[in-house]
Coordinates of N, CA, C and O in Angstrom, one line a residue:
M10 N 0.8 -1.2 0.0 CA 0.0 0.0 0.0 C 0.9 1.2 0.0 O 1.0 1.9 1.0
R11 N 1.4 1.5 -1.2 CA 2.3 2.6 -1.3 C 1.7 3.9 -1.0 O 2.3 4.8 -0.5
A12 N 0.4 4.1 -1.4 CA -0.3 5.4 -1.2 C -0.3 5.7 0.3 O -0.2 6.8 0.7
V13 N -0.6 4.7 1.2 CA -0.6 4.9 2.6 C 0.7 5.3 3.1 O 0.8 6.2 4.0
R14 N 1.8 4.7 2.6 CA 3.1 5.2 3.0 C 3.4 6.6 2.6 O 4.1 7.3 3.3
I15 N 2.9 7.0 1.5 CA 3.2 8.4 1.0 C 2.3 9.4 1.7 O 2.8 10.4 2.2
W16 N 1.0 9.2 1.7 CA 0.0 10.2 2.2 C -0.6 9.9 3.5 O -1.3 10.7 4.1
G17 N -0.4 8.7 4.1 CA -1.0 8.3 5.3 C -2.3 7.6 5.1 O -2.8 7.5 4.0
E18 N -2.9 7.3 6.2 CA -4.2 6.6 6.2 C -5.3 7.5 5.6 O -5.4 8.7 5.9
P19 N -6.2 6.9 4.8 CA -7.3 7.7 4.2 C -8.3 8.1 5.3 O -8.5 7.3 6.2
S20 N -8.9 9.2 5.2 CA -10.0 9.5 6.2 C -11.3 9.0 5.7 O -12.3 8.9 6.5
F21 N -11.5 8.8 4.4 CA -12.7 8.3 3.8 C -12.4 7.6 2.5 O -11.5 8.0 1.8
I22 N -13.2 6.5 2.2 CA -13.0 5.8 1.0 C -14.3 5.8 0.2 O -15.3 5.4 0.8
H23 N -14.3 6.4 -1.0 CA -15.5 6.2 -1.9 C -15.2 5.0 -2.7 O -14.2 5.0 -3.4
R24 N -16.0 4.0 -2.7 CA -15.8 2.8 -3.4 C -16.1 3.0 -4.9 O -15.7 2.2 -5.7
V25 N -16.9 4.0 -5.3 CA -17.3 4.3 -6.6 C -17.0 5.7 -7.0 O -17.2 6.6 -6.2
N26 N -16.5 5.9 -8.2 CA -16.4 7.3 -8.8 C -17.8 7.7 -9.2 O -18.1 7.6 -10.4
D27 N -18.5 8.3 -8.3 CA -19.9 8.6 -8.5 C -20.2 10.1 -8.3 O -19.3 10.8 -7.9
P28 N -21.4 10.6 -8.7 CA -21.6 12.0 -8.5 C -21.4 12.6 -7.1 O -20.9 13.7 -6.9
R29 N -21.8 11.8 -6.1 CA -21.6 12.2 -4.7 C -20.1 12.4 -4.4 O -19.7 13.4 -3.8
M30 N -19.3 11.5 -4.8 CA -17.8 11.6 -4.6 C -17.3 12.9 -5.2 O -16.6 13.7 -4.6
R31 N -17.7 13.2 -6.5 CA -17.2 14.4 -7.2 C -17.8 15.6 -6.5 O -17.1 16.7 -6.5
R32 N -19.0 15.6 -5.9 CA -19.5 16.8 -5.2 C -18.8 17.1 -3.9 O -18.7 18.2 -3.5
E33 N -18.3 16.0 -3.3 CA -17.6 16.2 -2.0 C -16.1 16.5 -2.0 O -15.5 16.6 -1.0
L34 N -15.6 16.6 -3.2 CA -14.2 16.9 -3.4 C -13.9 18.3 -2.9 O -14.6 19.2 -3.1
H35 N -12.7 18.4 -2.3 CA -12.2 19.8 -1.8 C -10.9 20.0 -2.5 O -10.2 19.1 -2.9
S36 N -10.6 21.2 -2.7 CA -9.3 21.6 -3.5 C -8.1 21.0 -2.8 O -7.0 20.8 -3.4
A37 N -8.1 20.8 -1.5 CA -7.0 20.3 -0.7 C -7.0 18.8 -0.6 O -6.0 18.2 -0.1
D38 N -8.0 18.1 -1.2 CA -8.0 16.6 -1.1 C -7.0 16.0 -2.0 O -6.7 16.5 -3.1
T39 N -6.4 14.9 -1.6 CA -5.6 14.0 -2.5 C -6.5 12.9 -2.9 O -7.0 12.1 -2.0
I40 N -6.6 12.6 -4.2 CA -7.5 11.6 -4.7 C -6.7 10.5 -5.4 O -5.8 10.9 -6.2
I41 N -6.9 9.3 -5.0 CA -6.2 8.2 -5.6 C -7.2 7.2 -6.2 O -8.0 6.7 -5.4
F42 N -7.1 7.0 -7.5 CA -8.0 6.0 -8.1 C -7.3 4.7 -8.3 O -6.1 4.7 -8.6
A43 N -8.0 3.6 -8.2 CA -7.5 2.3 -8.4 C -8.3 1.6 -9.5 O -9.5 1.9 -9.7
N44 N -7.6 0.7 -10.2 CA -8.3 -0.1 -11.2 C -8.9 0.6 -12.4 O -9.9 0.1 -12.9
G45 N -8.5 1.8 -12.7 CA -9.0 2.5 -13.8 C -10.4 3.2 -13.6 O -11.0 3.6 -14.5
H46 N -10.9 3.2 -12.4 CA -12.2 3.7 -12.1 C -12.3 5.2 -12.5 O -13.4 5.7 -12.7
E47 N -11.2 6.0 -12.5 CA -11.4 7.4 -12.9 C -11.8 7.5 -14.3 O -12.4 8.5 -14.7
A48 N -11.6 6.5 -15.1 CA -12.0 6.6 -16.5 C -13.5 6.2 -16.7 O -14.0 6.3 -17.8
K49 N -14.1 5.6 -15.6 CA -15.4 5.1 -15.7 C -16.3 5.7 -14.6 O -16.7 5.0 -13.7
P50 N -16.6 7.0 -14.7 CA -17.5 7.5 -13.6 C -18.9 6.9 -13.7 O -19.4 6.7 -14.8
A51 N -19.4 6.6 -12.5 CA -20.8 6.0 -12.4 C -21.8 7.1 -12.6 O -21.6 8.3 -12.2
D52 N -23.0 6.7 -13.1 CA -24.1 7.7 -13.2 C -24.9 7.8 -11.9 O -25.4 8.9 -11.6
R53 N -24.9 6.7 -11.1 CA -25.6 6.8 -9.8 C -24.7 6.6 -8.7 O -23.6 6.1 -8.8
N54 N -25.1 7.0 -7.5 CA -24.3 6.9 -6.3 C -24.1 5.5 -5.9 O -25.0 4.7 -5.9
G55 N -22.9 5.1 -5.4 CA -22.6 3.8 -4.9 C -22.4 3.8 -3.4 O -22.5 4.9 -2.8
Q56 N -22.2 2.7 -2.8 CA -22.0 2.6 -1.4 C -20.6 3.1 -1.0 O -19.7 2.9 -1.8
D57 N -20.4 3.6 0.2 CA -19.1 4.0 0.6 C -18.6 3.2 1.8 O -19.4 2.5 2.4
L58 N -17.4 3.3 2.0 CA -16.7 2.5 3.1 C -16.1 3.5 4.0 O -15.3 4.3 3.6
N59 N -16.4 3.5 5.3 CA -15.8 4.4 6.3 C -15.5 3.6 7.5 O -16.2 3.6 8.5
E60 N -14.3 3.0 7.5 CA -13.9 2.1 8.6 C -12.4 2.0 8.6 O -11.7 2.4 7.6
D61 N -11.8 1.5 9.6 CA -10.3 1.3 9.6 C -9.9 0.3 8.6 O -10.5 -0.7 8.4
L62 N -8.8 0.6 7.9 CA -8.3 -0.3 6.9 C -7.3 -1.3 7.6 O -6.7 -0.9 8.6
P63 N -7.2 -2.5 7.1 CA -6.3 -3.4 7.7 C -4.9 -2.9 7.6 O -4.5 -2.3 6.6
K64 N -4.1 -3.1 8.6 CA -2.7 -2.7 8.6 C -1.8 -3.7 7.9 O -2.0 -4.8 7.8

């Protein structure tokens, strides 16, 4: 998990590149996409994950 080593633990994970995620972006946020999801924005909102990540 190189991103965690560089930026630290995430405060929130959006599992889907959806309209809600794009609405909640702040200019100071660091956004990391995995598996090409940035190229495939969803039309509808998906579920989110807000819990501790395994170490």
